[in-house]
PDB file of C-alpha atoms in Angstrom:
ATOM      1  CA  MET A   1     104.468  26.332  24.431  1.00 43.00           C
ATOM      2  CA  SER A   2     101.262  24.192  23.138  1.00 43.00           C
ATOM      3  CA  GLY A   3      98.962  25.558  20.453  1.00 44.00           C
ATOM      4  CA  GLY A   4      95.187  26.039  19.553  1.00 50.00           C
ATOM      5  CA  ASN A   5      93.296  28.992  19.406  1.00 51.00           C
ATOM      6  CA  ILE A   6      93.742  31.295  23.170  1.00 49.00           C
ATOM      7  CA  SER A   7      93.408  34.590  24.410  1.00 52.00           C
ATOM      8  CA  VAL A   8      96.100  37.091  24.427  1.00 44.00           C
ATOM      9  CA  MET A   9      96.173  37.607  28.189  1.00 51.00           C
ATOM     10  CA  ASP A  10      96.201  33.452  27.936  1.00 54.00           C
ATOM     11  CA  TYR A  11      99.035  33.251  25.480  1.00 40.00           C
ATOM     12  CA  GLN A  12     100.796  35.647  27.688  1.00 43.00           C
ATOM     13  CA  SER A  13     100.176  33.729  30.792  1.00 49.00           C
ATOM     14  CA  GLN A  14     101.783  30.763  29.768  1.00 48.00           C
ATOM     15  CA  PHE A  15     104.557  31.859  28.204  1.00 40.00           C
ATOM     16  CA  LEU A  16     105.448  33.525  31.416  1.00 45.00           C
ATOM     17  CA  ASN A  17     104.558  30.102  33.119  1.00 49.00           C
ATOM     18  CA  GLU A  18     106.569  27.713  30.691  1.00 42.00           C
ATOM     19  CA  ILE A  19     109.931  30.809  31.357  1.00 36.00           C
ATOM     20  CA  TYR A  20     110.107  31.064  35.217  1.00 48.00           C
ATOM     21  CA  HIS A  21     108.915  26.882  35.342  1.00 49.00           C
ATOM     22  CA  VAL A  22     112.102  26.226  32.644  1.00 46.00           C
ATOM     23  CA  ASP A  23     115.668  24.607  34.955  1.00 49.00           C
ATOM     24  CA  SER A  24     117.632  27.716  34.118  1.00 50.00           C
ATOM     25  CA  THR A  25     120.475  25.807  35.131  1.00 51.00           C
ATOM     26  CA  LEU A  26     120.403  23.833  31.929  1.00 47.00           C
ATOM     27  CA  GLY A  27     122.848  26.408  30.253  1.00 54.00           C
ATOM     28  CA  ASP A  28     120.379  28.337  28.039  1.00 62.00           C
ATOM     29  CA  LYS A  29     122.047  32.101  28.220  1.00 64.00           C
ATOM     30  CA  GLY A  30     118.236  33.400  26.065  1.00 59.00           C
ATOM     31  CA  LEU A  31     116.308  31.829  28.116  1.00 56.00           C
ATOM     32  CA  GLN A  32     118.310  32.717  31.616  1.00 68.00           C
ATOM     33  CA  VAL A  33     118.312  36.530  30.292  1.00 66.00           C
ATOM     34  CA  TYR A  34     114.293  36.068  30.132  1.00 68.00           C
ATOM     35  CA  GLN A  35     114.093  34.943  33.363  1.00 73.00           C
ATOM     36  CA  ASN A  36     116.174  37.474  35.323  1.00 76.00           C
ATOM     37  CA  ASN A  37     114.425  39.868  32.747  1.00 83.00           C
ATOM     38  CA  LEU A  38     111.164  38.591  34.481  1.00 85.00           C
ATOM     39  CA  HIS A  39     112.294  38.631  37.862  1.00 87.00           C
ATOM     40  CA  MET A  40     113.244  42.452  37.591  1.00 91.00           C
ATOM     41  CA  THR A  41     109.877  43.170  35.854  1.00 92.00           C
ATOM     42  CA  ALA A  42     108.344  41.316  38.539  1.00 93.00           C
ATOM     43  CA  MET A  43     110.187  43.664  41.462  1.00 94.00           C
ATOM     44  CA  LEU A  44     109.685  46.529  39.794  1.00 95.00           C
ATOM     45  CA  SER A  45     106.080  46.095  39.076  1.00 95.00           C
ATOM     46  CA  LEU A  46     106.057  45.445  43.531  1.00 96.00           C
ATOM     47  CA  THR A  47     107.879  49.048  44.130  1.00 96.00           C
ATOM     48  CA  VAL A  48     105.294  50.333  42.086  1.00 96.00           C
ATOM     49  CA  THR A  49     102.188  48.360  43.384  1.00 97.00           C
ATOM     50  CA  TYR A  50     103.913  48.697  47.276  1.00 97.00           C
ATOM     51  CA  PRO A  51     105.292  51.942  47.434  1.00 95.00           C
ATOM     52  CA  VAL A  52     105.362  52.175  51.152  1.00 95.00           C
ATOM     53  CA  LEU A  53     106.339  48.856  51.888  1.00 95.00           C
ATOM     54  CA  ALA A  54     109.667  49.170  49.002  1.00 92.00           C
ATOM     55  CA  GLN A  55     110.689  52.274  51.200  1.00 92.00           C
ATOM     56  CA  MET A  56     110.223  49.678  54.301  1.00 91.00           C
ATOM     57  CA  VAL A  57     112.415  46.901  52.362  1.00 91.00           C
ATOM     58  CA  GLY A  58     114.241  48.193  50.944  1.00 90.00           C
ATOM     59  CA  GLU A  59     115.243  46.571  47.378  1.00 90.00           C
ATOM     60  CA  GLN A  60     116.553  43.620  47.696  1.00 90.00           C
ATOM     61  CA  ALA A  61     113.679  42.109  50.428  1.00 92.00           C
ATOM     62  CA  MET A  62     111.485  43.166  47.141  1.00 91.00           C
ATOM     63  CA  PHE A  63     113.235  41.496  44.799  1.00 91.00           C
ATOM     64  CA  VAL A  64     114.072  38.645  47.547  1.00 91.00           C
ATOM     65  CA  LEU A  65     109.777  38.948  48.106  1.00 92.00           C
ATOM     66  CA  SER A  66     108.993  39.074  44.349  1.00 93.00           C
ATOM     67  CA  HIS A  67     110.988  36.237  43.568  1.00 90.00           C
ATOM     68  CA  ARG A  68     108.588  34.117  46.257  1.00 91.00           C
ATOM     69  CA  LEU A  69     105.637  35.173  45.040  1.00 94.00           C
ATOM     70  CA  LEU A  70     106.225  34.378  41.203  1.00 91.00           C
ATOM     71  CA  ARG A  71     106.273  30.973  42.630  1.00 89.00           C
ATOM     72  CA  ALA A  72     103.534  31.113  44.510  1.00 89.00           C
ATOM     73  CA  GLU A  73     101.320  33.462  42.119  1.00 88.00           C
ATOM     74  CA  LEU A  74     101.932  34.239  38.425  1.00 86.00           C
ATOM     75  CA  PRO A  75     100.352  37.280  36.565  1.00 85.00           C
ATOM     76  CA  GLU A  76      97.560  36.062  34.769  1.00 83.00           C
ATOM     77  CA  SER A  77      96.922  39.098  32.514  1.00 82.00           C
ATOM     78  CA  GLY A  78      99.213  41.319  30.210  1.00 79.00           C
ATOM     79  CA  ASP A  79      99.542  44.109  32.738  1.00 90.00           C
ATOM     80  CA  TRP A  80     101.895  43.439  35.684  1.00 92.00           C
ATOM     81  CA  ALA A  81      99.448  45.822  37.649  1.00 93.00           C
ATOM     82  CA  ASP A  82      96.643  43.388  38.018  1.00 94.00           C
ATOM     83  CA  TRP A  83      99.680  40.682  39.987  1.00 95.00           C
ATOM     84  CA  GLY A  84     100.353  41.222  43.688  1.00 96.00           C
ATOM     85  CA  GLN A  85      97.911  39.858  45.459  1.00 96.00           C
ATOM     86  CA  GLN A  86      99.385  37.745  47.215  1.00 96.00           C
ATOM     87  CA  LEU A  87     101.811  39.859  48.872  1.00 97.00           C
ATOM     88  CA  PRO A  88     100.439  40.687  52.456  1.00 98.00           C
ATOM     89  CA  ALA A  89     100.155  36.631  52.936  1.00 97.00           C
ATOM     90  CA  LEU A  90     103.431  35.460  52.235  1.00 95.00           C
ATOM     91  CA  ILE A  91     104.816  38.676  54.258  1.00 95.00           C
ATOM     92  CA  ARG A  92     102.708  36.619  57.218  1.00 97.00           C
ATOM     93  CA  ASN A  93     104.494  33.543  56.346  1.00 94.00           C
ATOM     94  CA  SER A  94     107.851  35.120  55.295  1.00 92.00           C
ATOM     95  CA  GLU A  95     111.187  35.554  58.205  1.00 91.00           C
ATOM     96  CA  LEU A  96     110.354  39.303  57.869  1.00 91.00           C
ATOM     97  CA  ASN A  97     106.938  38.885  60.260  1.00 93.00           C
ATOM     98  CA  ALA A  98     108.674  38.076  63.096  1.00 91.00           C
ATOM     99  CA  GLU A  99     110.485  41.257  63.323  1.00 90.00           C
ATOM    100  CA  HIS A 100     108.208  43.444  62.027  1.00 92.00           C
ATOM    101  CA  PRO A 101     104.995  42.164  62.116  1.00 95.00           C
ATOM    102  CA  TYR A 102     103.179  45.586  61.493  1.00 95.00           C
ATOM    103  CA  LEU A 103     104.292  45.118  57.650  1.00 96.00           C
ATOM    104  CA  VAL A 104     101.082  42.770  56.831  1.00 98.00           C
ATOM    105  CA  ASP A 105      98.800  45.310  58.003  1.00 98.00           C
ATOM    106  CA  ILE A 106     101.042  47.662  55.672  1.00 98.00           C
ATOM    107  CA  ALA A 107     100.767  45.565  52.123  1.00 98.00           C
ATOM    108  CA  GLN A 108      97.100  44.744  52.866  1.00 98.00           C
ATOM    109  CA  PHE A 109      96.041  48.088  53.191  1.00 99.00           C
ATOM    110  CA  GLU A 110      98.853  49.349  50.109  1.00 99.00           C
ATOM    111  CA  TRP A 111      97.337  46.624  47.892  1.00 98.00           C
ATOM    112  CA  VAL A 112      93.733  47.625  49.481  1.00 98.00           C
ATOM    113  CA  PHE A 113      94.607  51.247  47.510  1.00 98.00           C
ATOM    114  CA  HIS A 114      95.996  49.652  44.073  1.00 98.00           C
ATOM    115  CA  LEU A 115      92.850  48.262  43.750  1.00 98.00           C
ATOM    116  CA  ALA A 116      90.454  51.436  44.418  1.00 98.00           C
ATOM    117  CA  SER A 117      92.801  53.405  43.100  1.00 97.00           C
ATOM    118  CA  ARG A 118      92.225  51.782  39.889  1.00 97.00           C
ATOM    119  CA  SER A 119      88.422  51.358  40.023  1.00 97.00           C
ATOM    120  CA  GLN A 120      85.995  53.452  38.193  1.00 97.00           C
ATOM    121  CA  PHE A 121      84.638  56.003  40.156  1.00 98.00           C
ATOM    122  CA  HIS A 122      80.448  56.138  39.643  1.00 98.00           C
ATOM    123  CA  ALA A 123      78.554  59.179  40.347  1.00 98.00           C
ATOM    124  CA  LEU A 124      75.817  58.957  42.960  1.00 98.00           C
ATOM    125  CA  ASN A 125      71.594  58.834  41.317  1.00 98.00           C
ATOM    126  CA  SER A 126      70.787  61.793  43.448  1.00 96.00           C
ATOM    127  CA  ALA A 127      66.750  60.397  42.559  1.00 96.00           C
ATOM    128  CA  SER A 128      67.120  56.761  44.191  1.00 96.00           C
ATOM    129  CA  LEU A 129      67.581  59.281  47.785  1.00 95.00           C
ATOM    130  CA  GLN A 130      63.625  59.738  47.392  1.00 94.00           C
ATOM    131  CA  ARG A 131      63.964  55.971  48.460  1.00 93.00           C
ATOM    132  CA  LEU A 132      64.045  57.905  52.498  1.00 92.00           C
ATOM    133  CA  ALA A 133      61.068  59.881  51.878  1.00 89.00           C
ATOM    134  CA  ASP A 134      58.566  57.158  50.694  1.00 80.00           C
ATOM    135  CA  GLU A 135      59.389  55.700  54.169  1.00 74.00           C
ATOM    136  CA  ALA A 136      59.651  51.105  53.232  1.00 88.00           C
ATOM    137  CA  LEU A 137      63.515  51.307  54.862  1.00 94.00           C
ATOM    138  CA  GLU A 138      62.968  47.767  54.833  1.00 95.00           C
ATOM    139  CA  GLN A 139      63.026  47.582  51.365  1.00 94.00           C
ATOM    140  CA  THR A 140      65.604  49.938  50.769  1.00 96.00           C
ATOM    141  CA  PHE A 141      68.809  48.901  50.529  1.00 98.00           C
ATOM    142  CA  ILE A 142      72.238  51.552  50.170  1.00 98.00           C
ATOM    143  CA  THR A 143      75.156  50.665  47.290  1.00 98.00           C
ATOM    144  CA  LEU A 144      78.186  51.695  48.291  1.00 99.00           C
ATOM    145  CA  GLN A 145      80.994  52.200  45.382  1.00 98.00           C
ATOM    146  CA  PRO A 146      82.108  48.748  44.312  1.00 98.00           C
ATOM    147  CA  SER A 147      86.309  50.190  44.951  1.00 98.00           C
ATOM    148  CA  LEU A 148      84.965  51.319  48.852  1.00 98.00           C
ATOM    149  CA  LYS A 149      86.741  48.150  51.070  1.00 98.00           C
ATOM    150  CA  TYR A 150      87.096  48.474  54.844  1.00 97.00           C
ATOM    151  CA  LEU A 151      89.747  47.450  56.925  1.00 98.00           C
ATOM    152  CA  ARG A 152      91.784  46.901  59.983  1.00 98.00           C
ATOM    153  CA  SER A 153      94.894  47.081  61.743  1.00 98.00           C
ATOM    154  CA  SER A 154      96.361  47.621  65.016  1.00 97.00           C
ATOM    155  CA  TYR A 155      99.083  49.578  64.021  1.00 97.00           C
ATOM    156  CA  PRO A 156      98.736  53.226  62.881  1.00 98.00           C
ATOM    157  CA  VAL A 157      99.082  52.103  59.195  1.00 98.00           C
ATOM    158  CA  HIS A 158      97.370  54.971  57.551  1.00 98.00           C
ATOM    159  CA  GLY A 159     100.267  57.259  59.535  1.00 97.00           C
ATOM    160  CA  LEU A 160     103.003  55.343  58.664  1.00 96.00           C
ATOM    161  CA  TRP A 161     101.823  55.079  55.142  1.00 97.00           C
ATOM    162  CA  ARG A 162     100.996  59.768  55.130  1.00 96.00           C
ATOM    163  CA  LEU A 163     105.308  59.481  56.079  1.00 95.00           C
ATOM    164  CA  HIS A 164     106.653  57.261  53.923  1.00 94.00           C
ATOM    165  CA  ARG A 165     104.418  59.057  50.683  1.00 92.00           C
ATOM    166  CA  SER A 166     105.678  62.335  52.099  1.00 91.00           C
ATOM    167  CA  GLN A 167     109.209  60.936  51.453  1.00 83.00           C
ATOM    168  CA  THR A 168     111.191  61.298  48.114  1.00 77.00           C
ATOM    169  CA  GLU A 169     112.699  57.801  47.190  1.00 71.00           C
ATOM    170  CA  GLN A 170     115.919  58.648  48.102  1.00 72.00           C
ATOM    171  CA  GLU A 171     114.563  60.142  51.441  1.00 78.00           C
ATOM    172  CA  VAL A 172     113.836  57.950  55.017  1.00 83.00           C
ATOM    173  CA  PRO A 173     111.649  59.045  57.617  1.00 87.00           C
ATOM    174  CA  SER A 174     113.753  59.801  61.031  1.00 89.00           C
ATOM    175  CA  ARG A 175     114.249  57.791  64.524  1.00 89.00           C
ATOM    176  CA  GLN A 176     111.691  60.721  65.663  1.00 94.00           C
ATOM    177  CA  GLN A 177     109.496  60.872  62.461  1.00 94.00           C
ATOM    178  CA  LEU A 178     108.857  56.614  62.916  1.00 91.00           C
ATOM    179  CA  GLU A 179     108.041  57.665  67.341  1.00 94.00           C
ATOM    180  CA  ASN A 180     105.606  60.294  66.649  1.00 96.00           C
ATOM    181  CA  VAL A 181     103.746  58.049  64.223  1.00 95.00           C
ATOM    182  CA  MET A 182     104.083  55.034  66.105  1.00 93.00           C
ATOM    183  CA  ASN A 183     102.421  56.601  69.617  1.00 94.00           C
ATOM    184  CA  HIS A 184      99.912  58.599  67.591  1.00 94.00           C
ATOM    185  CA  GLN A 185      96.519  56.934  68.280  1.00 94.00           C
ATOM    186  CA  GLU A 186      94.489  55.434  65.208  1.00 97.00           C
ATOM    187  CA  THR A 187      90.824  54.477  65.381  1.00 97.00           C
ATOM    188  CA  GLY A 188      92.131  51.082  63.888  1.00 98.00           C
ATOM    189  CA  CYS A 189      89.315  51.093  61.020  1.00 99.00           C
ATOM    190  CA  TYR A 190      89.787  52.019  57.679  1.00 99.00           C
ATOM    191  CA  VAL A 191      88.024  52.693  54.472  1.00 99.00           C
ATOM    192  CA  ILE A 192      89.301  54.010  51.015  1.00 99.00           C
ATOM    193  CA  ALA A 193      87.420  53.899  48.243  1.00 98.00           C
ATOM    194  CA  GLN A 194      87.831  55.412  44.913  1.00 98.00           C
ATOM    195  CA  GLY A 195      85.755  59.103  44.627  1.00 97.00           C
ATOM    196  CA  ALA A 196      85.076  61.402  41.905  1.00 95.00           C
ATOM    197  CA  HIS A 197      88.690  62.964  42.186  1.00 95.00           C
ATOM    198  CA  ASN A 198      91.285  61.109  44.397  1.00 96.00           C
ATOM    199  CA  THR A 199      91.820  57.100  45.995  1.00 98.00           C
ATOM    200  CA  ASN A 200      90.375  58.599  49.497  1.00 98.00           C
ATOM    201  CA  ILE A 201      90.936  57.071  52.767  1.00 98.00           C
ATOM    202  CA  VAL A 202      89.382  58.249  56.446  1.00 98.00           C
ATOM    203  CA  GLU A 203      89.928  56.430  59.305  1.00 98.00           C
ATOM    204  CA  VAL A 204      86.330  55.427  61.388  1.00 98.00           C
ATOM    205  CA  TYR A 205      85.417  54.634  64.414  1.00 98.00           C
ATOM    206  CA  GLU A 206      83.743  51.272  65.700  1.00 98.00           C
ATOM    207  CA  ASP A 207      80.515  51.686  64.815  1.00 98.00           C
ATOM    208  CA  GLU A 208      80.448  53.572  61.252  1.00 98.00           C
ATOM    209  CA  PHE A 209      83.327  50.309  60.209  1.00 99.00           C
ATOM    210  CA  ASN A 210      80.451  47.958  61.639  1.00 98.00           C
ATOM    211  CA  TRP A 211      77.419  50.191  60.265  1.00 99.00           C
ATOM    212  CA  LEU A 212      79.896  49.679  56.590  1.00 99.00           C
ATOM    213  CA  ARG A 213      79.801  46.028  56.877  1.00 98.00           C
ATOM    214  CA  GLY A 214      76.181  45.619  57.633  1.00 99.00           C
ATOM    215  CA  ILE A 215      75.748  47.678  54.364  1.00 99.00           C
ATOM    216  CA  SER A 216      77.932  45.307  52.785  1.00 98.00           C
ATOM    217  CA  ASP A 217      76.480  42.089  53.985  1.00 98.00           C
ATOM    218  CA  GLY A 218      72.556  43.467  52.528  1.00 98.00           C
ATOM    219  CA  LEU A 219      71.337  44.090  55.115  1.00 98.00           C
ATOM    220  CA  SER A 220      68.290  47.291  54.813  1.00 98.00           C
ATOM    221  CA  VAL A 221      68.255  50.235  56.070  1.00 98.00           C
ATOM    222  CA  ALA A 222      65.338  49.021  58.309  1.00 97.00           C
ATOM    223  CA  ALA A 223      67.217  46.589  59.546  1.00 98.00           C
ATOM    224  CA  LEU A 224      70.852  48.256  59.990  1.00 98.00           C
ATOM    225  CA  LEU A 225      68.734  50.543  62.411  1.00 98.00           C
ATOM    226  CA  ASP A 226      67.295  47.783  64.540  1.00 98.00           C
ATOM    227  CA  ILE A 227      71.187  46.738  65.237  1.00 98.00           C
ATOM    228  CA  PHE A 228      72.373  50.042  65.767  1.00 98.00           C
ATOM    229  CA  PRO A 229      70.429  52.281  67.748  1.00 97.00           C
ATOM    230  CA  ALA A 230      72.018  54.641  68.202  1.00 97.00           C
ATOM    231  CA  PHE A 231      73.635  55.190  65.029  1.00 98.00           C
ATOM    232  CA  ASP A 232      73.032  58.112  63.378  1.00 98.00           C
ATOM    233  CA  PHE A 233      71.825  57.510  60.320  1.00 98.00           C
ATOM    234  CA  ALA A 234      70.622  60.923  59.092  1.00 96.00           C
ATOM    235  CA  ALA A 235      74.117  62.191  59.827  1.00 98.00           C
ATOM    236  CA  TRP A 236      75.785  59.324  58.526  1.00 98.00           C
ATOM    237  CA  ILE A 237      74.075  59.334  54.911  1.00 98.00           C
ATOM    238  CA  ALA A 238      74.902  63.413  54.233  1.00 98.00           C
ATOM    239  CA  SER A 239      78.820  62.756  55.554  1.00 98.00           C
ATOM    240  CA  ALA A 240      78.619  58.979  52.950  1.00 98.00           C
ATOM    241  CA  ILE A 241      77.900  61.294  50.311  1.00 98.00           C
ATOM    242  CA  GLN A 242      80.349  64.244  50.678  1.00 97.00           C
ATOM    243  CA  ARG A 243      82.884  61.290  51.183  1.00 98.00           C
ATOM    244  CA  ASP A 244      81.865  60.114  47.596  1.00 98.00           C
ATOM    245  CA  TRP A 245      80.473  56.572  48.731  1.00 99.00           C
ATOM    246  CA  ILE A 246      77.044  56.153  47.250  1.00 98.00           C
ATOM    247  CA  THR A 247      76.392  54.934  44.402  1.00 98.00           C
ATOM    248  CA  HIS A 248      72.440  54.952  45.276  1.00 98.00           C
ATOM    249  CA  LEU A 249      69.903  53.490  47.263  1.00 97.00           C
ATOM    250  CA  GLU A 250      67.735  51.040  45.981  1.00 94.00           C
TER     251      GLU A 250
END
């Protein structure tokens, strides 16, 4: 490992890189132990980050996926919880996708939930709501929770997520339970954000999904109302405040 002044995070990342890429067939048993431990740690980390996916595919598949992911994405910090972002893309390009295409969306859903759950909550600056009364909507912008993310799926990922989260590690959902979830119509649009007490998941309809996209694109309240004239802004702002989605208006 090269010398010089480097941070602890850089040191750990460099150390992992050297352990992983050295050929373990060279006969160094100590190195093989490190590599095996690395693979096991990677699998356990992914199982914590993607618990529903792990229940769905099983331990052996998670070990294979973690092994492949290490080749594409080594941890960049000393915290394994930061690792795993590329897993949905890896699944999309794997043999799992042909027979189980919903796994990509489940993985993406879990990664967004994982990020939100580790994010800081920002309380609403209620004084900033006065901007709505000032009627300067062309210069009024809504700021959402930094953790707030929205995503789509053509599969009932929220129902699948809730079903598997309600099971113990030793349990698996029954065929009837799975059929019930798969036959349940979801909106296909989801918002995940860290609230004051919990990480919240809300199913929304297309109009609200597009409204949130407009906010994220930097549109003012006036511009949003021009684009979505039928949108009930008064009802939405009250609901968004209750859901802890908004930090302030500016």
